[in-house]
Amino acid sequence: MKKIQKIMGLLSDNARLRILMLLMSRESCVCQVMGVLGISQPLVSRNLKLLGDVGFLEGRKEGKLVFYSMKKKMDDFNAGIIGLLRETLRGDRILSKDIRSLRACEEFQKKSGKCDMKTFSEYMSKRRGKASRV
């Protein structure tokens, strides 16, 4: 009963639900999640820790960065929750926008070699400006 309450409480938070859905689509680092959701590093890190503590996520270090992804082996309850979320949120407008933003963030990182919120925000502003001129 306590595990169900804890997980449902975690998933009732919009940011945590969006983070979880993003990581279902691909592995990401903290700065990418910051760029997509537009929230601070401490808040992203805290939410990643909470989702990891209940068995949804795992991390992989690469230099100074930690890349997070869905845990490959999770218990049946967590796997069932993930399956339900995938099915229910398939085609969700916000999730689709988040995934497009994540792709833009990855493109930016490849071009600039930087990984921080300020430079990603500048990149997105320039990109929106180009799109409106077309």
mmCIF file of C-alpha atoms in Angstrom:
data_model
loop_
_atom_site.group_PDB
_atom_site.id
_atom_site.type_symbol
_atom_site.label_atom_id
_atom_site.label_comp_id
_atom_site.label_asym_id
_atom_site.label_seq_id
_atom_site.Cartn_x
_atom_site.Cartn_y
_atom_site.Cartn_z
ATOM 1 C CA MET A 1 0.000 0.000 0.000
ATOM 2 C CA LYS A 2 2.780 2.465 0.921
ATOM 3 C CA LYS A 3 4.616 1.862 -2.374
ATOM 4 C CA ILE A 4 1.449 2.607 -4.368
ATOM 5 C CA GLN A 5 0.853 5.807 -2.398
ATOM 6 C CA LYS A 6 4.451 6.933 -2.865
ATOM 7 C CA ILE A 7 4.500 6.271 -6.622
ATOM 8 C CA MET A 8 1.092 7.841 -7.234
ATOM 9 C CA GLY A 9 2.180 10.872 -5.231
ATOM 10 C CA LEU A 10 5.365 11.179 -7.295
ATOM 11 C CA LEU A 11 3.482 10.869 -10.578
ATOM 12 C CA SER A 12 0.926 13.502 -9.569
ATOM 13 C CA ASP A 13 3.629 16.154 -10.111
ATOM 14 C CA ASN A 14 3.618 17.537 -13.668
ATOM 15 C CA ALA A 15 7.403 17.989 -13.875
ATOM 16 C CA ARG A 16 8.134 14.449 -12.662
ATOM 17 C CA LEU A 17 5.598 12.969 -15.070
ATOM 18 C CA ARG A 18 7.113 14.924 -17.982
ATOM 19 C CA ILE A 19 10.643 13.856 -16.970
ATOM 20 C CA LEU A 20 9.581 10.229 -16.807
ATOM 21 C CA MET A 21 7.887 10.433 -20.210
ATOM 22 C CA LEU A 22 10.960 12.107 -21.742
ATOM 23 C CA LEU A 23 13.218 9.380 -20.429
ATOM 24 C CA MET A 24 10.913 6.744 -21.892
ATOM 25 C CA SER A 25 11.812 8.144 -25.302
ATOM 26 C CA ARG A 26 15.596 8.433 -24.807
ATOM 27 C CA GLU A 27 18.454 8.784 -22.372
ATOM 28 C CA SER A 28 19.064 12.386 -21.257
ATOM 29 C CA CYS A 29 21.330 14.393 -18.989
ATOM 30 C CA VAL A 30 20.241 16.965 -16.410
ATOM 31 C CA CYS A 31 20.962 19.961 -18.656
ATOM 32 C CA GLN A 32 18.807 18.495 -21.445
ATOM 33 C CA VAL A 33 15.890 18.010 -19.060
ATOM 34 C CA MET A 34 16.435 21.577 -17.789
ATOM 35 C CA GLY A 35 16.317 22.878 -21.354
ATOM 36 C CA VAL A 36 13.147 21.013 -22.250
ATOM 37 C CA LEU A 37 11.168 21.726 -19.085
ATOM 38 C CA GLY A 38 12.650 25.162 -18.373
ATOM 39 C CA ILE A 39 13.252 24.375 -14.698
ATOM 40 C CA SER A 40 16.322 24.727 -12.490
ATOM 41 C CA GLN A 41 19.126 22.199 -12.092
ATOM 42 C CA PRO A 42 18.387 21.551 -8.395
ATOM 43 C CA LEU A 43 14.726 20.838 -9.169
ATOM 44 C CA VAL A 44 15.580 18.509 -12.069
ATOM 45 C CA SER A 45 18.195 16.679 -9.980
ATOM 46 C CA ARG A 46 15.812 16.296 -7.049
ATOM 47 C CA ASN A 47 13.062 14.906 -9.279
ATOM 48 C CA LEU A 48 15.461 12.503 -11.000
ATOM 49 C CA LYS A 49 16.586 11.237 -7.590
ATOM 50 C CA LEU A 50 12.999 10.701 -6.437
ATOM 51 C CA LEU A 51 12.116 8.795 -9.625
ATOM 52 C CA GLY A 52 15.285 6.736 -9.274
ATOM 53 C CA ASP A 53 14.613 5.966 -5.611
ATOM 54 C CA VAL A 54 11.303 4.247 -6.467
ATOM 55 C CA GLY A 55 12.968 2.154 -9.160
ATOM 56 C CA PHE A 56 12.031 3.882 -12.422
ATOM 57 C CA LEU A 57 15.409 5.334 -13.435
ATOM 58 C CA GLU A 58 19.094 4.516 -13.577
ATOM 59 C CA GLY A 59 22.077 6.760 -14.249
ATOM 60 C CA ARG A 60 25.254 6.409 -16.276
ATOM 61 C CA LYS A 61 28.249 8.723 -15.741
ATOM 62 C CA GLU A 62 30.114 10.141 -18.716
ATOM 63 C CA GLY A 63 32.785 12.584 -17.591
ATOM 64 C CA LYS A 64 31.072 15.231 -15.465
ATOM 65 C CA LEU A 65 27.628 14.417 -16.839
ATOM 66 C CA VAL A 66 25.171 11.799 -15.640
ATOM 67 C CA PHE A 67 22.807 10.417 -18.256
ATOM 68 C CA TYR A 68 19.494 9.073 -16.993
ATOM 69 C CA SER A 69 17.294 6.448 -18.600
ATOM 70 C CA MET A 70 14.486 4.095 -17.721
ATOM 71 C CA LYS A 71 15.694 1.235 -15.576
ATOM 72 C CA LYS A 72 16.089 -1.831 -17.760
ATOM 73 C CA LYS A 73 15.015 -4.280 -15.054
ATOM 74 C CA MET A 74 12.194 -3.072 -12.838
ATOM 75 C CA ASP A 75 9.649 -4.915 -10.765
ATOM 76 C CA ASP A 76 6.294 -5.929 -12.246
ATOM 77 C CA PHE A 77 4.399 -3.126 -10.519
ATOM 78 C CA ASN A 78 6.676 -0.378 -11.890
ATOM 79 C CA ALA A 79 6.719 -1.997 -15.337
ATOM 80 C CA GLY A 80 2.905 -2.025 -15.292
ATOM 81 C CA ILE A 81 2.781 1.670 -14.369
ATOM 82 C CA ILE A 82 5.212 2.512 -17.185
ATOM 83 C CA GLY A 83 3.141 0.481 -19.661
ATOM 84 C CA LEU A 84 -0.030 2.275 -18.585
ATOM 85 C CA LEU A 85 1.635 5.690 -18.921
ATOM 86 C CA ARG A 86 2.992 4.848 -22.382
ATOM 87 C CA GLU A 87 -0.429 3.752 -23.588
ATOM 88 C CA THR A 88 -2.369 6.594 -21.979
ATOM 89 C CA LEU A 89 -0.012 9.410 -22.997
ATOM 90 C CA ARG A 90 0.754 8.215 -26.538
ATOM 91 C CA GLY A 91 0.335 11.231 -28.829
ATOM 92 C CA ASP A 92 -0.010 13.681 -25.926
ATOM 93 C CA ARG A 93 0.528 17.244 -27.186
ATOM 94 C CA ILE A 94 2.807 18.318 -24.321
ATOM 95 C CA LEU A 95 4.897 15.152 -24.511
ATOM 96 C CA SER A 96 5.261 15.527 -28.291
ATOM 97 C CA LYS A 97 6.445 19.113 -27.805
ATOM 98 C CA ASP A 98 8.895 17.992 -25.096
ATOM 99 C CA ILE A 99 10.385 15.345 -27.400
ATOM 100 C CA ARG A 100 10.810 17.911 -30.214
ATOM 101 C CA SER A 101 12.520 20.253 -27.739
ATOM 102 C CA LEU A 102 14.807 17.436 -26.596
ATOM 103 C CA ARG A 103 15.852 16.798 -30.196
ATOM 104 C CA ALA A 104 16.593 20.523 -30.604
ATOM 105 C CA CYS A 105 18.622 20.440 -27.389
ATOM 106 C CA GLU A 106 20.660 17.483 -28.648
ATOM 107 C CA GLU A 107 21.229 19.277 -31.977
ATOM 108 C CA PHE A 108 22.404 22.371 -30.103
ATOM 109 C CA GLN A 109 24.800 20.358 -27.944
ATOM 110 C CA LYS A 110 26.364 18.718 -30.981
ATOM 111 C CA LYS A 111 26.924 22.109 -32.636
ATOM 112 C CA SER A 112 28.103 24.055 -29.594
ATOM 113 C CA GLY A 113 29.637 21.447 -27.325
ATOM 114 C CA LYS A 114 27.916 23.233 -24.414
ATOM 115 C CA CYS A 115 25.411 21.917 -21.925
ATOM 116 C CA ASP A 116 23.723 24.609 -19.845
ATOM 117 C CA MET A 117 20.342 26.306 -19.570
ATOM 118 C CA LYS A 118 21.458 29.813 -20.572
ATOM 119 C CA THR A 119 23.061 28.851 -23.863
ATOM 120 C CA PHE A 120 20.204 26.475 -24.727
ATOM 121 C CA SER A 121 17.642 29.257 -24.083
ATOM 122 C CA GLU A 122 19.598 31.580 -26.373
ATOM 123 C CA TYR A 123 19.680 28.897 -29.050
ATOM 124 C CA MET A 124 15.927 28.300 -28.801
ATOM 125 C CA SER A 125 15.239 32.057 -29.080
ATOM 126 C CA LYS A 126 17.340 32.264 -32.258
ATOM 127 C CA ARG A 127 15.676 29.159 -33.650
ATOM 128 C CA ARG A 128 12.167 30.568 -33.046
ATOM 129 C CA GLY A 129 13.232 33.784 -34.765
ATOM 130 C CA LYS A 130 14.359 31.861 -37.863
ATOM 131 C CA ALA A 131 11.136 29.848 -37.963
ATOM 132 C CA SER A 132 8.957 32.981 -37.914
ATOM 133 C CA ARG A 133 10.837 34.473 -40.903
ATOM 134 C CA VAL A 134 10.209 31.447 -43.117
#
